[in-house]
XYZ file of C-alpha atoms in Angstrom:
398
model
C 0.037 -0.345 -0.187
C 1.604 3.370 -0.684
C 1.042 5.847 1.841
C -0.281 8.954 1.430
C -1.971 10.874 4.521
C 0.803 13.623 5.470
C -0.385 16.058 2.548
C 1.315 19.354 1.773
C -1.102 21.630 0.226
C 0.201 25.119 -1.301
C -1.591 27.830 -0.487
C -4.496 29.184 2.135
C -6.716 30.915 -0.344
C -10.137 28.878 -0.573
C -9.303 25.784 -2.541
C -6.622 24.659 -0.328
C -8.547 24.945 3.512
C -11.205 23.642 1.317
C -9.092 20.223 1.220
C -7.284 20.713 4.710
C -10.527 20.495 5.361
C -11.888 17.097 4.427
C -8.512 15.386 4.589
C -7.998 16.438 8.137
C -11.934 14.663 8.624
C -10.516 11.277 6.929
C -7.578 10.947 9.228
C -5.028 12.507 6.923
C -2.272 14.690 8.287
C -2.038 18.044 6.440
C 0.310 21.678 6.235
C -0.592 24.407 4.382
C 1.628 26.746 3.534
C 0.550 29.497 2.316
C 3.484 32.601 0.682
C 1.549 35.691 2.964
C 2.646 35.924 7.072
C -0.452 35.725 7.838
C -3.684 35.707 5.691
C -4.704 37.390 2.761
C -8.325 38.511 3.516
C -8.653 40.868 0.569
C -10.707 40.420 -2.725
C -13.597 41.460 -3.845
C -17.189 39.842 -3.878
C -18.041 36.305 -4.335
C -20.513 34.004 -5.379
C -20.859 30.304 -4.265
C -23.581 28.445 -6.358
C -24.909 25.410 -7.588
C -22.513 21.940 -5.871
C -20.534 24.781 -3.706
C -23.399 25.878 -1.599
C -24.043 21.736 -1.103
C -20.177 21.338 0.046
C -20.141 24.193 2.574
C -24.168 22.736 3.681
C -22.065 19.858 4.326
C -18.693 21.528 6.134
C -21.900 23.187 8.538
C -20.395 26.974 7.733
C -23.160 27.835 5.686
C -25.106 30.496 7.312
C -21.421 31.555 8.260
C -21.696 32.137 5.266
C -24.900 33.697 4.905
C -24.699 36.083 7.713
C -21.594 37.459 6.213
C -23.263 38.355 3.259
C -22.534 41.665 1.468
C -25.759 43.237 2.283
C -25.907 43.932 -1.753
C -29.623 44.205 -3.227
C -29.490 43.480 -7.021
C -27.146 45.190 -9.780
C -28.135 48.580 -11.514
C -27.091 49.331 -15.148
C -26.715 52.893 -15.452
C -25.421 55.226 -18.147
C -23.588 58.375 -18.482
C -26.165 60.790 -17.183
C -25.358 58.226 -13.773
C -29.756 57.296 -14.501
C -30.784 53.826 -13.885
C -30.990 52.123 -17.720
C -31.827 48.328 -15.839
C -31.801 46.431 -12.190
C -31.690 43.738 -11.473
C -32.819 42.896 -7.773
C -30.794 39.936 -5.414
C -33.938 37.996 -5.980
C -34.948 38.178 -8.746
C -35.442 35.221 -11.422
C -32.593 37.185 -13.920
C -30.365 38.369 -10.509
C -26.834 39.073 -10.707
C -26.316 39.544 -7.053
C -26.371 35.824 -4.880
C -27.875 34.658 -1.668
C -24.407 33.289 -0.941
C -22.377 36.869 -2.259
C -19.394 36.904 1.074
C -16.359 39.066 0.409
C -13.327 37.051 -0.451
C -11.266 37.359 2.833
C -14.858 36.682 4.726
C -14.666 33.362 3.229
C -11.094 33.221 3.403
C -11.553 33.932 7.559
C -14.807 31.285 7.666
C -12.205 28.980 6.201
C -9.384 29.324 8.562
C -11.387 29.429 11.396
C -13.045 26.078 11.208
C -9.873 24.624 10.875
C -7.062 26.171 11.911
C -7.371 23.462 14.716
C -7.247 19.967 12.705
C -4.053 21.876 9.900
C -1.138 22.580 10.336
C -0.367 25.973 8.446
C 3.114 27.512 8.670
C 2.576 31.621 7.626
C 5.953 33.789 5.324
C 7.287 30.592 3.077
C 6.377 28.670 0.220
C 8.387 25.845 -2.327
C 10.905 26.835 -4.382
C 11.909 22.990 -4.669
C 10.113 19.890 -5.501
C 12.267 16.108 -5.624
C 10.293 13.194 -5.844
C 11.278 9.230 -4.345
C 9.339 6.561 -4.786
C 7.954 7.205 -1.402
C 7.987 10.282 -0.765
C 8.212 14.486 -1.701
C 10.617 16.442 -0.291
C 10.210 20.177 -0.636
C 13.079 22.751 0.055
C 10.984 26.298 1.289
C 11.830 29.860 0.529
C 13.333 29.826 4.453
C 15.807 27.214 3.301
C 14.755 24.460 5.385
C 12.929 21.601 4.003
C 10.388 18.896 4.643
C 9.738 15.452 3.417
C 5.057 14.615 2.507
C 3.418 11.989 0.920
C 1.412 14.262 -1.220
C 1.585 18.123 -2.943
C -0.737 19.725 -3.677
C -0.726 23.573 -4.927
C -3.827 25.270 -4.465
C -2.415 29.003 -4.659
C -4.045 30.567 -7.880
C -3.677 30.818 -11.678
C -0.149 32.145 -11.548
C 1.065 29.499 -9.048
C 4.469 29.151 -8.491
C 3.700 25.496 -6.306
C 2.542 24.455 -10.346
C 5.941 25.402 -12.141
C 7.922 24.080 -10.599
C 5.543 20.883 -11.186
C 4.881 21.349 -14.611
C 7.132 23.536 -15.737
C 5.380 26.122 -19.156
C 3.450 22.953 -19.782
C -0.141 24.240 -18.734
C -1.649 27.163 -20.811
C -2.844 30.119 -19.328
C -5.279 31.487 -22.240
C -5.246 35.324 -22.096
C -9.131 36.821 -22.833
C -8.246 39.842 -23.415
C -9.128 41.062 -20.277
C -8.145 43.285 -18.030
C -9.282 43.843 -15.210
C -8.385 46.294 -11.885
C -9.704 45.176 -8.039
C -9.516 47.942 -4.817
C -11.136 49.201 -2.232
C -12.793 52.492 -1.731
C -13.953 54.560 0.950
C -17.943 54.728 0.408
C -20.011 57.820 -0.064
C -23.689 59.192 0.925
C -23.775 58.492 -2.896
C -23.177 55.766 -2.562
C -26.326 52.677 -2.103
C -26.696 49.586 -2.047
C -26.938 49.013 -5.030
C -24.427 48.211 -7.623
C -23.873 49.803 -10.045
C -22.243 49.027 -13.281
C -21.640 51.264 -16.470
C -20.269 51.163 -19.262
C -17.482 53.706 -20.839
C -16.810 54.512 -24.856
C -13.342 52.659 -25.875
C -14.999 49.412 -24.459
C -14.415 50.476 -20.911
C -16.090 49.361 -17.600
C -17.169 50.032 -13.907
C -18.487 48.366 -11.503
C -19.017 49.791 -7.785
C -20.421 46.881 -5.043
C -21.531 47.728 -1.627
C -20.106 45.321 1.064
C -21.148 44.856 4.690
C -17.521 46.547 6.292
C -18.918 50.098 5.064
C -16.453 49.890 2.039
C -17.431 49.931 -1.269
C -14.857 47.393 -3.956
C -14.309 48.930 -7.515
C -14.351 47.253 -10.740
C -12.331 48.456 -13.281
C -12.516 46.802 -16.735
C -11.096 47.012 -20.002
C -10.369 45.218 -23.060
C -7.010 45.198 -24.320
C -4.119 43.062 -26.414
C -0.951 41.957 -24.202
C 0.214 44.333 -23.876
C 2.680 42.717 -20.927
C 0.984 45.516 -18.016
C 2.079 42.495 -15.334
C 5.755 42.224 -15.707
C 5.310 46.295 -14.844
C 6.217 47.722 -11.289
C 2.877 48.912 -9.000
C 3.483 52.376 -10.070
C 3.464 51.871 -14.353
C 0.559 49.904 -13.794
C -1.615 52.781 -11.847
C -0.733 55.147 -14.825
C -1.858 52.652 -17.175
C -4.935 52.320 -15.103
C -5.704 55.834 -14.722
C -4.304 56.750 -18.959
C -7.548 53.525 -19.044
C -9.657 55.353 -16.513
C -8.975 58.759 -18.268
C -12.523 60.430 -19.817
C -14.670 58.023 -19.203
C -16.659 60.220 -16.807
C -19.486 59.054 -14.792
C -17.184 57.892 -11.463
C -14.146 57.859 -13.440
C -12.553 60.479 -11.591
C -13.242 58.863 -8.006
C -11.464 55.817 -9.868
C -8.214 57.854 -10.700
C -8.446 58.940 -7.125
C -8.706 56.135 -4.995
C -6.192 54.532 -6.968
C -2.411 56.590 -5.738
C -4.842 56.089 -1.888
C -4.304 52.649 -2.553
C -1.561 50.648 -1.933
C -3.952 47.294 -2.418
C -4.548 47.733 -6.392
C -5.015 43.648 -7.619
C -4.235 44.083 -10.972
C -4.412 41.106 -14.015
C -5.581 40.016 -16.644
C -8.308 37.640 -16.970
C -6.998 34.397 -18.326
C -7.800 30.671 -18.226
C -5.293 27.610 -17.425
C -5.559 25.037 -19.138
C -3.658 21.162 -18.139
C -3.112 18.729 -19.468
C -3.677 17.535 -17.096
C -3.284 18.069 -13.041
C -1.411 15.010 -11.346
C 2.246 13.969 -11.812
C 3.309 10.738 -9.475
C 2.492 12.226 -5.639
C 2.028 15.595 -7.000
C -0.901 18.074 -8.449
C -3.356 20.270 -8.388
C -6.551 22.417 -8.180
C -8.324 25.155 -8.085
C -7.381 28.236 -9.647
C -3.936 26.577 -10.375
C -5.468 24.193 -12.576
C -8.161 25.036 -14.460
C -9.319 28.659 -13.977
C -12.052 29.513 -15.537
C -12.068 33.088 -14.979
C -14.100 35.037 -12.436
C -16.594 35.874 -15.806
C -18.357 32.051 -15.040
C -18.957 33.346 -11.349
C -17.460 30.119 -10.955
C -14.182 29.567 -9.087
C -15.239 29.500 -5.808
C -17.387 26.485 -7.114
C -15.138 24.478 -8.198
C -12.247 25.744 -6.290
C -14.794 23.780 -3.083
C -15.721 20.832 -5.554
C -12.541 20.944 -6.657
C -11.141 20.089 -2.656
C -13.989 17.703 -1.405
C -14.253 15.681 -4.630
C -10.281 15.077 -4.449
C -9.594 14.599 -0.622
C -12.861 11.650 -0.937
C -11.217 10.431 -3.431
C -7.783 10.350 -1.948
C -9.799 8.287 1.308
C -11.674 5.885 -0.518
C -8.361 4.460 -2.540
C -5.432 2.909 -1.010
C -2.977 4.062 -3.680
C -2.702 7.754 -4.628
C -3.282 7.451 -8.449
C -6.028 5.237 -8.066
C -7.632 7.741 -6.081
C -6.172 11.090 -8.846
C -7.555 8.978 -11.898
C -11.134 9.083 -10.172
C -10.967 12.717 -9.190
C -9.607 13.177 -12.822
C -12.517 11.557 -14.673
C -15.263 13.271 -12.322
C -14.096 16.397 -11.937
C -12.771 17.139 -15.445
C -16.166 17.118 -17.667
C -17.347 19.604 -14.818
C -14.078 22.428 -15.527
C -14.745 22.118 -19.401
C -18.097 22.203 -19.001
C -18.409 25.293 -16.848
C -14.846 26.892 -18.768
C -16.778 26.944 -22.077
C -17.799 30.860 -22.008
C -20.556 31.814 -23.315
C -20.530 33.691 -27.356
C -19.134 37.170 -27.320
C -17.464 36.881 -23.144
C -16.077 39.312 -23.097
C -16.183 41.631 -26.461
C -20.220 42.159 -25.826
C -19.659 43.821 -22.159
C -17.080 46.347 -23.177
C -18.325 47.502 -26.475
C -16.907 49.855 -28.690
C -18.466 52.346 -29.498
C -21.132 54.582 -28.240
C -23.712 52.866 -30.635
C -22.484 49.821 -28.938
C -23.705 50.728 -25.200
C -26.783 51.632 -25.766
C -27.269 48.965 -27.350
C -25.923 47.079 -24.275
C -28.410 49.140 -22.554
C -31.488 48.783 -23.535
C -30.685 45.074 -24.371
C -30.190 45.231 -20.365
C -33.829 46.867 -20.132
C -34.869 44.464 -21.347
C -34.029 41.733 -19.193
C -34.807 43.158 -16.966
C -38.289 44.337 -17.616
C -41.449 42.471 -16.568
C -42.686 40.462 -19.494
C -39.674 39.431 -19.634
C -38.261 38.066 -16.672
C -41.847 36.050 -16.157
C -41.198 33.933 -19.799
C -37.489 33.347 -18.059
C -38.716 31.823 -15.083
C -41.601 29.998 -16.412
C -38.715 28.674 -19.038
C -36.475 27.694 -15.998
C -39.148 25.583 -13.901
C -39.690 23.748 -16.474
C -36.280 23.005 -18.282
C -34.943 19.285 -17.092
C -31.708 20.488 -19.265
C -28.152 20.169 -16.201
C -26.580 23.156 -16.559
C -22.983 24.260 -15.336
C -23.784 24.013 -11.440
C -23.584 19.429 -11.516
C -22.551 17.868 -10.890
C -22.923 14.747 -8.792
C -21.732 14.347 -5.225
C -20.842 11.359 -3.812
C -21.121 11.238 0.271
C -17.340 9.578 0.500
C -17.241 7.708 4.204
């Protein structure tokens, strides 16, 4: 029998602690190593759907997640005169706002609180070298310490350095032609509990969302070819963002000002991870490191939690890690491929270049938000029997 009971996980965000939760439940000895000095509690809204919701229910944390709801009451489309063109209330049939809408940092903290007594967390370190032997994985850390584990799982994000050590350039990072910046800004009296979406000429979109901490979570995205922005310094990236925001109208001046006032502006090129394999011997990867679907799908958190649950379960039911990895991939890969398949025109349709295109987008949103269309949509959904991309069989592991 191959030993697989001592597991190292790289990354203390969502996929890693979820995997750790279930592995510890099944009797594994789990260590999670995190590059940051403490939990990274920043970030934007997350949406836990379908199978992900079922998993948090099984973990006993659903009530805590619902209690930490951001308070967002729905989404409004705003025009250049600050008028509402369309609105989608949270309780509506076509809502963009989930009942289980939670800030990334709040979810990370909940997962940590429910794993810290059963999982060993190590902060301020990361993996710099990996050597696989026939029975163990030898790991060197950034402080030159080393450790020996039965298995190693990378769960440290779309630009995972651990993935690079395992697979080098084998996985493809597929850039979708969209850059996005996220940061937190002070709330003003003019802000409401609605999320507000504004489209500006030149394929630019601003999104302001209320949180449950008295602040506003700002997002700014724009279409672009790969310009190498991610290799630039923070100062250079902020300059790019301000140039792109210039002349956009609506809240652009506010967002430009807050870029300079903010030390935590997260700027990224929206990309999907396409990996021909997720495991190699005793090492592997889950979550965004393995199959990031992009925030455009709204399914990244669900994939992370489903992946953690299924991988732990397969490891618990198989004597050999190779069999567990194969069973996991057979079950998980079709779900990933379904989620990663973006609708036609995404992200371009939501980022029109001309004023005419913006008018069309806003009028289309208004049509979708209209009562007759909502009623028809609700009726069709009630009769629909097809499997959606939220669905995957979740076996009960003993």
